[in-house]
Short mmCIF file of C-alpha atoms in Angstrom, two decimals:
data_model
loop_
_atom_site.label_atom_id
_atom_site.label_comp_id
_atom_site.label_asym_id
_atom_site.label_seq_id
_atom_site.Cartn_x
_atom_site.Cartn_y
_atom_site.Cartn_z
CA UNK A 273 3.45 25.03 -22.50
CA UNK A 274 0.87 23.25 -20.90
CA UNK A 275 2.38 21.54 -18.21
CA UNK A 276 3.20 25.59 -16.74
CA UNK A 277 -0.43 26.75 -16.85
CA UNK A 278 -1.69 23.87 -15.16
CA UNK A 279 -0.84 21.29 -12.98
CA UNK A 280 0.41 18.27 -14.50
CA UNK A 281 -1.78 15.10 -13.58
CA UNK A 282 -0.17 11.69 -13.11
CA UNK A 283 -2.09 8.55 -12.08
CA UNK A 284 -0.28 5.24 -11.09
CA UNK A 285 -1.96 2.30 -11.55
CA UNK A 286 -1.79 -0.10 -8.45
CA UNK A 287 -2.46 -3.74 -7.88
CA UNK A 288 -1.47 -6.15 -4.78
CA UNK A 289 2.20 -7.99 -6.03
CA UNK A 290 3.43 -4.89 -8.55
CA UNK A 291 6.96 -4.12 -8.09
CA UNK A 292 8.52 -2.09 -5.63
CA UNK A 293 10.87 -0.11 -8.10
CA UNK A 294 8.51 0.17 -11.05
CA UNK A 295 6.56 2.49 -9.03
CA UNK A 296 9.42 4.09 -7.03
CA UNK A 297 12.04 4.47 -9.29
CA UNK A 298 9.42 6.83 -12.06
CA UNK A 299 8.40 8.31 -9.23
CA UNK A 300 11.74 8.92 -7.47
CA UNK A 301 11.77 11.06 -10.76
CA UNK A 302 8.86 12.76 -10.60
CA UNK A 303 8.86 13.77 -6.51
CA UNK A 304 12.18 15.38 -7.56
CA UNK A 305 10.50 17.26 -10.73
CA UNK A 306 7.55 18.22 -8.68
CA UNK A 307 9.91 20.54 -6.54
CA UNK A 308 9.85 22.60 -9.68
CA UNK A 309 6.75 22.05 -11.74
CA UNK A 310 2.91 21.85 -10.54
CA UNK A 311 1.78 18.37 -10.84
CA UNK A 312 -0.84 15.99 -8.54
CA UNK A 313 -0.46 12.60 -7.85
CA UNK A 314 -3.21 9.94 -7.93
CA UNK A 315 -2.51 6.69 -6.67
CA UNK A 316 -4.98 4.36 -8.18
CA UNK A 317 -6.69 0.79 -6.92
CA UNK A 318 -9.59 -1.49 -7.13
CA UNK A 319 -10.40 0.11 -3.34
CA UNK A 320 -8.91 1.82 -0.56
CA UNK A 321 -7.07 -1.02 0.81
CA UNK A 322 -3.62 -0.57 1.38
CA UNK A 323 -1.99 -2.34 -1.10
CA UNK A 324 1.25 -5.01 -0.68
CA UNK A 325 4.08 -4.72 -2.81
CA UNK A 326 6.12 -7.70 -4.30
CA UNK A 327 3.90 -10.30 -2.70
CA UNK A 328 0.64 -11.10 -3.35
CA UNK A 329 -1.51 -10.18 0.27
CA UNK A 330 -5.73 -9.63 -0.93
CA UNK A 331 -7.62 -8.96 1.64
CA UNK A 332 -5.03 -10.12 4.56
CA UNK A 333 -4.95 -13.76 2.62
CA UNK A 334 -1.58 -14.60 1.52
CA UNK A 335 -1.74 -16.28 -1.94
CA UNK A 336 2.21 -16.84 -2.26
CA UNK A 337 3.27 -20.74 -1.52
CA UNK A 338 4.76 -21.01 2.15
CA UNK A 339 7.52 -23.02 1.39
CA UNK A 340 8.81 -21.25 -1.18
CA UNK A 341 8.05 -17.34 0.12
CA UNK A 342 8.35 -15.78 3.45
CA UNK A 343 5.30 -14.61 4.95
CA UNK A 344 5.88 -11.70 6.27
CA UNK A 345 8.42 -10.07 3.37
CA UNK A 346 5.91 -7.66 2.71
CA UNK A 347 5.25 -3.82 2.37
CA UNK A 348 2.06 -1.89 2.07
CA UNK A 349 1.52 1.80 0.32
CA UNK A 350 -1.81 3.52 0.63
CA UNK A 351 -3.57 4.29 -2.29
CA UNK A 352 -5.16 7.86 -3.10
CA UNK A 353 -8.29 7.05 -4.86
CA UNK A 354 -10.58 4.02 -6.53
CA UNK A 355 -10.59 3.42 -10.05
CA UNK A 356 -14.31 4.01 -10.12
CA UNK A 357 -13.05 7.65 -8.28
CA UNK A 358 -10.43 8.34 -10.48
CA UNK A 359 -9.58 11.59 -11.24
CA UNK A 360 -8.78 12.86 -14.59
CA UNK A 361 -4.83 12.21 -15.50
CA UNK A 362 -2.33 13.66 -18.01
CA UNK A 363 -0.21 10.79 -17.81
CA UNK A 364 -1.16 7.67 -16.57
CA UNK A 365 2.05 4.64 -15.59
CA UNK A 366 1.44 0.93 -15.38
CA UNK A 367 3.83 -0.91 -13.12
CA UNK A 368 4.48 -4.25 -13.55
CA UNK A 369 5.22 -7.04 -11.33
CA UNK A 370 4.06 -10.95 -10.20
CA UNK A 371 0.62 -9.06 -9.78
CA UNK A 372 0.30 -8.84 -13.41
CA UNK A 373 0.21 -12.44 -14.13
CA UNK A 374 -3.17 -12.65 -11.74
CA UNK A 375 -5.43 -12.29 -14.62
CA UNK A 376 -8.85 -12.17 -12.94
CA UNK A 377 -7.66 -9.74 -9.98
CA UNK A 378 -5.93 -7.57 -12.40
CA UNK A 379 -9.50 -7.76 -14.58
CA UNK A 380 -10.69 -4.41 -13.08
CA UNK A 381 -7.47 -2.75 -14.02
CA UNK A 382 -7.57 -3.88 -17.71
CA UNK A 383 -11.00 -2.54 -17.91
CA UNK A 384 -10.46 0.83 -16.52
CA UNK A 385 -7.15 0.86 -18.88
CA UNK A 386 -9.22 0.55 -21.76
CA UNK A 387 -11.47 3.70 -21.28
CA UNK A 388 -8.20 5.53 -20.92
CA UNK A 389 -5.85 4.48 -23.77
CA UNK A 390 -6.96 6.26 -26.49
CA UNK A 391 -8.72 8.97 -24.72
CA UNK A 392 -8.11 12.83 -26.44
CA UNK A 393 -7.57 13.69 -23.17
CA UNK A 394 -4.80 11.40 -21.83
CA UNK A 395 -1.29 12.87 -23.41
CA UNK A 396 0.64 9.99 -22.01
CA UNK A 397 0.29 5.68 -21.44
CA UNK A 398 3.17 4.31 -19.85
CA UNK A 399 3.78 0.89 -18.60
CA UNK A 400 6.74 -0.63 -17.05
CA UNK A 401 7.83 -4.11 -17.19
CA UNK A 402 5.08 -6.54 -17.04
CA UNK A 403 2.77 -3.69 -16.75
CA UNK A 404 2.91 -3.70 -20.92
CA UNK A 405 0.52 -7.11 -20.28
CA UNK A 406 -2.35 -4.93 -18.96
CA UNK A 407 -2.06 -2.24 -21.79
CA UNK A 408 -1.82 -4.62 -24.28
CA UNK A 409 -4.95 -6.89 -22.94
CA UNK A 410 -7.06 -3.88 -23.53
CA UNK A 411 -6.98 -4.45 -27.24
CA UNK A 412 -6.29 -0.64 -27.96
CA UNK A 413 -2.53 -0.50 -28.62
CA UNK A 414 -3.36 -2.87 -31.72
CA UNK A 415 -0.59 -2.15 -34.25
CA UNK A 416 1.83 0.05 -32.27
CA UNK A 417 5.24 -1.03 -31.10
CA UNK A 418 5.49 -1.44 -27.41
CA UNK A 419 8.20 -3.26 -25.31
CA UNK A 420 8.36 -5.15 -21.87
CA UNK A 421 10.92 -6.87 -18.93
CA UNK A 422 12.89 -9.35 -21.11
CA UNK A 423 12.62 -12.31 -18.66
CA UNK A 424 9.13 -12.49 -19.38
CA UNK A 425 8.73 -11.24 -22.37
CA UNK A 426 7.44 -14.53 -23.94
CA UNK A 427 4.48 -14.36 -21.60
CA UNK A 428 3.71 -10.93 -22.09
CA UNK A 429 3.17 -12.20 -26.01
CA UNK A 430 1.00 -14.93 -24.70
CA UNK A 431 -1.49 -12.56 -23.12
CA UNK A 432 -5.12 -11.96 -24.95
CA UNK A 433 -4.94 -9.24 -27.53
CA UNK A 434 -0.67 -9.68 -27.37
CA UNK A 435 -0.88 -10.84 -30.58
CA UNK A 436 -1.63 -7.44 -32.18
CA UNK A 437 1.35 -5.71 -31.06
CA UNK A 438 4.80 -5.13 -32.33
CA UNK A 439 6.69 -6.03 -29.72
CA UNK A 440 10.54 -4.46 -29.93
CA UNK A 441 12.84 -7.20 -28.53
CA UNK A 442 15.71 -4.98 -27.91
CA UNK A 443 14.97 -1.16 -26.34
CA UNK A 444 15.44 0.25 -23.16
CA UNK A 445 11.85 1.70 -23.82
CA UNK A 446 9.85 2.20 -26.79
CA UNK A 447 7.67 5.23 -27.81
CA UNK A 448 4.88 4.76 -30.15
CA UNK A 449 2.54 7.73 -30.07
CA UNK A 450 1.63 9.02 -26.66
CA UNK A 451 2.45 5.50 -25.47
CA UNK A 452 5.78 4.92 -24.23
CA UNK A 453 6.38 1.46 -22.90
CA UNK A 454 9.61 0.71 -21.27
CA UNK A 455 11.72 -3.00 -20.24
CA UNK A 456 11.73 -4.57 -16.89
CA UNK A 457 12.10 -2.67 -13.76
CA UNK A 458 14.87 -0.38 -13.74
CA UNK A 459 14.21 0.49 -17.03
CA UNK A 460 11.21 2.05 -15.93
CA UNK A 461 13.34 4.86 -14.53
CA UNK A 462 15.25 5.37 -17.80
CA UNK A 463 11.94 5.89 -19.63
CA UNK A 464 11.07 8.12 -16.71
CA UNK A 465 13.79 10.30 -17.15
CA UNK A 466 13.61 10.21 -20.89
CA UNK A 467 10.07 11.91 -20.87
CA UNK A 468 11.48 13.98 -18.56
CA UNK A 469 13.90 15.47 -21.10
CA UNK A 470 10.98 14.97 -23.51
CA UNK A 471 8.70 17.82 -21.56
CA UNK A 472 11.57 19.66 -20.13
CA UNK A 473 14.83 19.32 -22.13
CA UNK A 474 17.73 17.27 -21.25
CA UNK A 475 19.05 19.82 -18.38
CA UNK A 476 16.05 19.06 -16.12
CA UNK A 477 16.72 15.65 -16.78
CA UNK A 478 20.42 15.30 -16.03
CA UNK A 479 20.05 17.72 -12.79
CA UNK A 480 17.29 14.92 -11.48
CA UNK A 481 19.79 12.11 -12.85
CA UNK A 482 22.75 13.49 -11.04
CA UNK A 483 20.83 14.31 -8.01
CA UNK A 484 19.85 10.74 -8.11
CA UNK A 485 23.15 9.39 -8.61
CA UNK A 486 21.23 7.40 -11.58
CA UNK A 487 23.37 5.41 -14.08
CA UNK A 488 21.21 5.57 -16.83
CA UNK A 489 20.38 3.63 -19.89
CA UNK A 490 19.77 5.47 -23.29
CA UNK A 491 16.62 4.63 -24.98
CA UNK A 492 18.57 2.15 -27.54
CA UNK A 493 20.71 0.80 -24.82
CA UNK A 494 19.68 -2.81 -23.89
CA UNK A 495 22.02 -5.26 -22.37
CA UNK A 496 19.11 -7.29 -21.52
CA UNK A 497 17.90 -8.34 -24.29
CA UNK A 498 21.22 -10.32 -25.12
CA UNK A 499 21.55 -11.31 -22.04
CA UNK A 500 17.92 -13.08 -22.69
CA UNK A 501 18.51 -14.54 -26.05
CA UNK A 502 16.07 -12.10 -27.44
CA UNK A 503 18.64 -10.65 -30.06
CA UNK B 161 25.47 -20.71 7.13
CA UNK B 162 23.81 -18.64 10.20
CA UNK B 163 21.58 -17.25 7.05
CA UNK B 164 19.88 -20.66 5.90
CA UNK B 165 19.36 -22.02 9.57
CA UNK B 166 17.29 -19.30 10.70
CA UNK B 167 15.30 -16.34 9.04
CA UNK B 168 17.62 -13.12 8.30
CA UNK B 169 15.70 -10.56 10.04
CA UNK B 170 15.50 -7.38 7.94
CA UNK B 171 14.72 -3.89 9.66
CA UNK B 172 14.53 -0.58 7.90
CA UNK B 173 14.37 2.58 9.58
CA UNK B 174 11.48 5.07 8.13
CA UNK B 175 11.04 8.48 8.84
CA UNK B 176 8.79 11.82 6.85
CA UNK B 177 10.37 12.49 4.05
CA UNK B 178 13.01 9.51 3.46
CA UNK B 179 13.52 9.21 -0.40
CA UNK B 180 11.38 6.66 -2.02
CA UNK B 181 14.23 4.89 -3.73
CA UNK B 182 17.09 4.47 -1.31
CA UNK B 183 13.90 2.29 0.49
CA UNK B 184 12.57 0.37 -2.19
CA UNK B 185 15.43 0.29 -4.20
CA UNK B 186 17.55 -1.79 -1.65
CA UNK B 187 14.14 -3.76 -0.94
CA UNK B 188 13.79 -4.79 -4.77
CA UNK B 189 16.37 -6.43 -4.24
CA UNK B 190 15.67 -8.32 -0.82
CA UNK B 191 12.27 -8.82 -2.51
CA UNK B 192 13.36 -10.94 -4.62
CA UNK B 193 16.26 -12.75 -2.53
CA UNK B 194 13.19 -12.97 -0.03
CA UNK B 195 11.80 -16.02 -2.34
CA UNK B 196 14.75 -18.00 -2.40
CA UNK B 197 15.64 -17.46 1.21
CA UNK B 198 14.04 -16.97 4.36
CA UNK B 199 14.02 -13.66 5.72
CA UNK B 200 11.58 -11.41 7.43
CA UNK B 201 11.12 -7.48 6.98
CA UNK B 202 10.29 -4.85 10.04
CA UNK B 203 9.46 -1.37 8.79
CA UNK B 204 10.18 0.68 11.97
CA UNK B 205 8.70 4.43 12.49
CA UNK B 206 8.44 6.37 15.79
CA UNK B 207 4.50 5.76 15.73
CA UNK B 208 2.30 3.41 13.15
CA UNK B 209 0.70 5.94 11.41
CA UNK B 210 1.33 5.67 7.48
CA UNK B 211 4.71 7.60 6.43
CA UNK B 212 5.07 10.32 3.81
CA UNK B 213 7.66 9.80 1.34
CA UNK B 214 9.81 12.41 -0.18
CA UNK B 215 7.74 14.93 1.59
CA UNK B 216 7.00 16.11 5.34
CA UNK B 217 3.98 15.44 6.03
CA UNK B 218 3.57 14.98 9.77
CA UNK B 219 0.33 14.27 11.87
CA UNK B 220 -1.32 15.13 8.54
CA UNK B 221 0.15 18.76 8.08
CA UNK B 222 2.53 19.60 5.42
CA UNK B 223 5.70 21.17 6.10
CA UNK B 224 7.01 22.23 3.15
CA UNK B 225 6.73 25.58 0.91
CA UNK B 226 3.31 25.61 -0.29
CA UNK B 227 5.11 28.30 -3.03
CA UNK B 228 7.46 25.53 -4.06
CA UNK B 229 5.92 22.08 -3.99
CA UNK B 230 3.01 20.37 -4.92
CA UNK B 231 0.70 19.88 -1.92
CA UNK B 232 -0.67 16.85 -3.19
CA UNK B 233 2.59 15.11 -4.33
CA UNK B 234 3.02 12.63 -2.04
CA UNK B 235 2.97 8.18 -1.43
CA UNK B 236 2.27 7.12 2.05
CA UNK B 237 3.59 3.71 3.37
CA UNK B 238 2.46 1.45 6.43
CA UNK B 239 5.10 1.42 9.06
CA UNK B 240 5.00 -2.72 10.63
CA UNK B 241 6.50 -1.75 14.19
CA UNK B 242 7.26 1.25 15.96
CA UNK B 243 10.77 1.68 17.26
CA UNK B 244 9.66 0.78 21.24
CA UNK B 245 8.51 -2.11 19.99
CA UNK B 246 11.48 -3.02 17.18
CA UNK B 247 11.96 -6.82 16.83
CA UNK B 248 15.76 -7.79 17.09
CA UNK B 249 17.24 -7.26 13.62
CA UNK B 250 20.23 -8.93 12.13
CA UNK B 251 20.46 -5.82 9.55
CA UNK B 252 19.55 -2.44 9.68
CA UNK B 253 18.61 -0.39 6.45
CA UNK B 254 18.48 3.61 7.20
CA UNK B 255 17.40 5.80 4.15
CA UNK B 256 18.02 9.22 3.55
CA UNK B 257 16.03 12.06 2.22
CA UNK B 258 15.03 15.63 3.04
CA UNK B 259 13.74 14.17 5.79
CA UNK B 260 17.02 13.46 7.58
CA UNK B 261 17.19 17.58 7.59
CA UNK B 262 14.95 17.73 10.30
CA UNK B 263 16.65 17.22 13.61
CA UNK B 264 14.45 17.00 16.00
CA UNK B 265 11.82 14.97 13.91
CA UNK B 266 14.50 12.31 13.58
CA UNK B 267 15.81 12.47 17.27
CA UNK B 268 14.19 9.16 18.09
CA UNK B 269 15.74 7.47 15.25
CA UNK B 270 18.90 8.75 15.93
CA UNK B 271 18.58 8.03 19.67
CA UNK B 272 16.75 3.97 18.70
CA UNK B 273 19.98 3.73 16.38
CA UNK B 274 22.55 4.77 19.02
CA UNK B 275 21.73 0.98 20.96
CA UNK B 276 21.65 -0.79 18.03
CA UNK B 277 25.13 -0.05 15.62
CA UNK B 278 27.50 -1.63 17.72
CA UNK B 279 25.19 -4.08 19.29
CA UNK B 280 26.99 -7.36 18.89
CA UNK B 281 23.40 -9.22 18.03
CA UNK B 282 23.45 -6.52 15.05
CA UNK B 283 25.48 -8.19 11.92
CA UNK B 284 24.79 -5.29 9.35
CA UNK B 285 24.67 -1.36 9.64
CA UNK B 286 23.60 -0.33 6.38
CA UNK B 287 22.98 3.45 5.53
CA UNK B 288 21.62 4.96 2.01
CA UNK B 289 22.54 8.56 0.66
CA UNK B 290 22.20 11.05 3.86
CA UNK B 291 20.71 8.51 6.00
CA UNK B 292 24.63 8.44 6.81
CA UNK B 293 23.81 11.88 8.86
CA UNK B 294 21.69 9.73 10.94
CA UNK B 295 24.54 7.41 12.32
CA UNK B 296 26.90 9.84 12.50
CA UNK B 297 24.38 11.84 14.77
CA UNK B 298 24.42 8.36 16.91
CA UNK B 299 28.10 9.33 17.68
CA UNK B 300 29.05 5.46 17.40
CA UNK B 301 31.03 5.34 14.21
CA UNK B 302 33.71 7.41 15.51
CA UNK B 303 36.98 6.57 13.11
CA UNK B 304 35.22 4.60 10.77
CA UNK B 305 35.35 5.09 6.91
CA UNK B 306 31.70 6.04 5.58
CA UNK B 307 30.56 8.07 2.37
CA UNK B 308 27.36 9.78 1.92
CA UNK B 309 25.31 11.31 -1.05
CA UNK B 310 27.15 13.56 -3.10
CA UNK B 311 25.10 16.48 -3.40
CA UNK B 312 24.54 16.49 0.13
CA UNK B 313 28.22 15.83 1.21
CA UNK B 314 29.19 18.88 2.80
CA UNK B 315 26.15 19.06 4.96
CA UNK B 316 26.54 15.27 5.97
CA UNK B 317 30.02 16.29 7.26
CA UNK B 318 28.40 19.21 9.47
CA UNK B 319 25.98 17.26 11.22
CA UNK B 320 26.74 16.36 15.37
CA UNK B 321 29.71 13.71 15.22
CA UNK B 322 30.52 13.54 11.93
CA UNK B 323 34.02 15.65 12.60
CA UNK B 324 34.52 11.94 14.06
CA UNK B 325 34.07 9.76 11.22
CA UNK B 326 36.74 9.42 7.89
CA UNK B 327 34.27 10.33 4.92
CA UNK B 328 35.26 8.87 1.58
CA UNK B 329 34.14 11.43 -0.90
CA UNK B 330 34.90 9.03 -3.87
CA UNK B 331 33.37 5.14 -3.55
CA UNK B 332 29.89 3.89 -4.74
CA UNK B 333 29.33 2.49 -1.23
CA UNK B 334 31.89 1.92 1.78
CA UNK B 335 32.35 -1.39 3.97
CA UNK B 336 34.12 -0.68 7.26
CA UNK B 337 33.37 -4.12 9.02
CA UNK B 338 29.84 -4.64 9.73
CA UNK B 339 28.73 -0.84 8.42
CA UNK B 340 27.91 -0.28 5.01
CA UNK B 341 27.23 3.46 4.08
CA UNK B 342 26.57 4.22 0.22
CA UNK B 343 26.16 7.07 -1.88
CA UNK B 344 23.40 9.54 -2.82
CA UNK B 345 19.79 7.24 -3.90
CA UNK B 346 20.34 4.49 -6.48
CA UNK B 347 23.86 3.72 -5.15
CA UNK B 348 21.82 2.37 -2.06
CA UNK B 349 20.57 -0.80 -4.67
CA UNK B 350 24.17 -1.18 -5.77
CA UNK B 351 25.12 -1.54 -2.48
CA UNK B 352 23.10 -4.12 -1.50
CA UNK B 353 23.29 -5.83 -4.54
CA UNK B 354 27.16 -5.75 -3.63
CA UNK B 355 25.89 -7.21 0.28
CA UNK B 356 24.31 -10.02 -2.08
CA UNK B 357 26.89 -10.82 -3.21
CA UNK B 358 29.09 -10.98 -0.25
CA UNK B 359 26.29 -13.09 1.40
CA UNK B 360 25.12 -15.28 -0.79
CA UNK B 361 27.87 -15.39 -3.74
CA UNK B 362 28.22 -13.51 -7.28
CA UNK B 363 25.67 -15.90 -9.24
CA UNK B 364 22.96 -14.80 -6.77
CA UNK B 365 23.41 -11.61 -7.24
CA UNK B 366 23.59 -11.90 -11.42
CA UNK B 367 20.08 -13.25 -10.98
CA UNK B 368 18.48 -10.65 -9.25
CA UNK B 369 20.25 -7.83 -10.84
CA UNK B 370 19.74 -9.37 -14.55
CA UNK B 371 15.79 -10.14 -13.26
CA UNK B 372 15.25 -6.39 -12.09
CA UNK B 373 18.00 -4.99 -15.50
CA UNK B 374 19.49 -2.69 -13.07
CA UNK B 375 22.44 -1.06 -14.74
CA UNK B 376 25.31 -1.77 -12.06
CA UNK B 377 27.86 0.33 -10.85
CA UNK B 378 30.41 -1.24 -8.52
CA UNK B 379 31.90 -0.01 -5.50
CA UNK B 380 34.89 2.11 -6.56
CA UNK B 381 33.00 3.48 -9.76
CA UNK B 382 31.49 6.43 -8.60
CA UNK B 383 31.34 8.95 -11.53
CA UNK B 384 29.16 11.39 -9.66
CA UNK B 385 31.74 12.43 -6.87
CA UNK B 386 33.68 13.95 -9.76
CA UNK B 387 30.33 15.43 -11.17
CA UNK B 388 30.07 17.19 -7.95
CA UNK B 389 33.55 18.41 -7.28
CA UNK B 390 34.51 16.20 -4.84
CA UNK B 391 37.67 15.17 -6.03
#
């Protein structure tokens, strides 16, 4: 087993405006999992800014609309490294978000994505939610089945390259390959803890689930997609 | 409507070590309420230096088992005030987490929280998994009905004061007038999805948790105090 000899490599992809649980509820997973298992954590970004979540705040300048968004609803993590400083990574996870819907800022992103995808190297591409935009405007999930948050999942068809994807309607999270692309938000941890039986067997899984207090979605369960008009 | 005349001021209590999710779980939620209402958000910590989550990492040094964790495992996120210098807050959000464990490194918080539960300025108390040991510790919620994390129950109930409160070993989250305790990590989001809803109506509350597909438990489902042998 890999994952025992060495430690296991995770990157998170960050932008300004991705969504607070997309990124905390995988990795509310994974710091629990890391107790056990060897694994680093990269924390990835155009620089080393820190980075606002929910809202979008580049470079101090709020690009919300005042009369619509507080100000100052905002909260800032720190990333760990640039993308042009990236480390190498096992398993690389896309959060979504309003962020994703900023095509030129999220330009860098895309690009980096796209010498990753289909790398020998990289054993796993996740995205959650929105974050399924990014992966598929690389143009390298072509042909695979992928899935994304079912509020905007119309838009996430609209985006360049879209087009060439199978996108599953109704899934908690879909796994195509060594990409595993989950539904909007939450769902995100459901995936999580899926690959997490996936590597480790379904004991590892429900002792993080439980310790969680996690009411978890199977892979096939999706309310959401009803609830949508999707299905 | 106090709520719609003037900005609903939001303050969460960080500390090393407080669990990713009980914080951003509760604040996906108020992330998105936060663009239909007007609220502002205060991230308090005893100093502004960025804030290790899920791990201790104080002044830099980590204080964990180098034998049983990852070194490298860990988020960081930008404290907005320190506690001398705390705006007034109409609600109070306290997380818990390992970090809770550590007594003395949470002193101030506990001490900061002591002036402001039964403040009458203060409208909401609100604690997450063991951040429960933390206003128990303040000594103030003396005959109250409270629950805690699971997992962590017994421990909660040993802490300095908490002989003094009524623990409810069964209950997704408690309401005892204006203090609302919940159970271990992702009952923290049901909870304030619940406070949503008490606030601002059922509808409101639909939205956000259809818009973030959070799979809802509600206040007396609590499967995982069974789970755990509580009752």
């Amino acid at each position: 087993m890999y994952a025992i000899l060495c430690p296991l490599r995770i990157a998170v992809l960050l932008f300004p405006a991705f969504t607070a649980l997309d990124v905390f509820g995988p990795l509310g997973v994974l710091n629990v999992l890391a107790l056990n298992h060897s694994m680093t954590l990269s924390l990835l970004s155009t620089n080393m800014n820190p980075i606002s979540i929910d809202r979008n705040i580049i470079d101090g300048v709020y690009e919300g609309n005042p009369d619509r968004e507080s100000h100052y609803f905002t909260q800032y993590v720190l990333p760990t490294h640039t993308l042009d400083d990236a480390p190498e990574a096992d398993v690389i996870i896309v959060p979504g978000g309003g962020g994703t819907r900023n095509i030129s800022a999220t330009q860098p992103h895309v690009d980096w994505l796209k010498t990753q995808v289909n790398d020998p190297a990289l054993s796993y591409m996740m995205t959650v939610c929105t974050g399924a935009s990014l992966l598929a405007r690389t143009g390298e999930i072509a042909g695979r089945n992928a899935t994304t948050n079912k509020a905007a999942f119309n838009w996430v068809k609209s985006v360049e390259y879209a087009d060439e994807v199978n996108w599953i309607p109704k899934a908690r999270w879909v796994v195509d390959g060594h990409v595993w692309t989950s539904s909007g938000v939450s769902a995100g941890t459901d995936m999580t803890l899926g690959w997490v039986e996936h590597m480790y067997g379904k004991e590892e899984k429900e002792r993080i689930r439980i310790g969680m207090e996690w009411n978890a979605l199977e892979q096939e369960d999706d309310p959401f997609a009803e609830i949508m008009g999707l299905v």
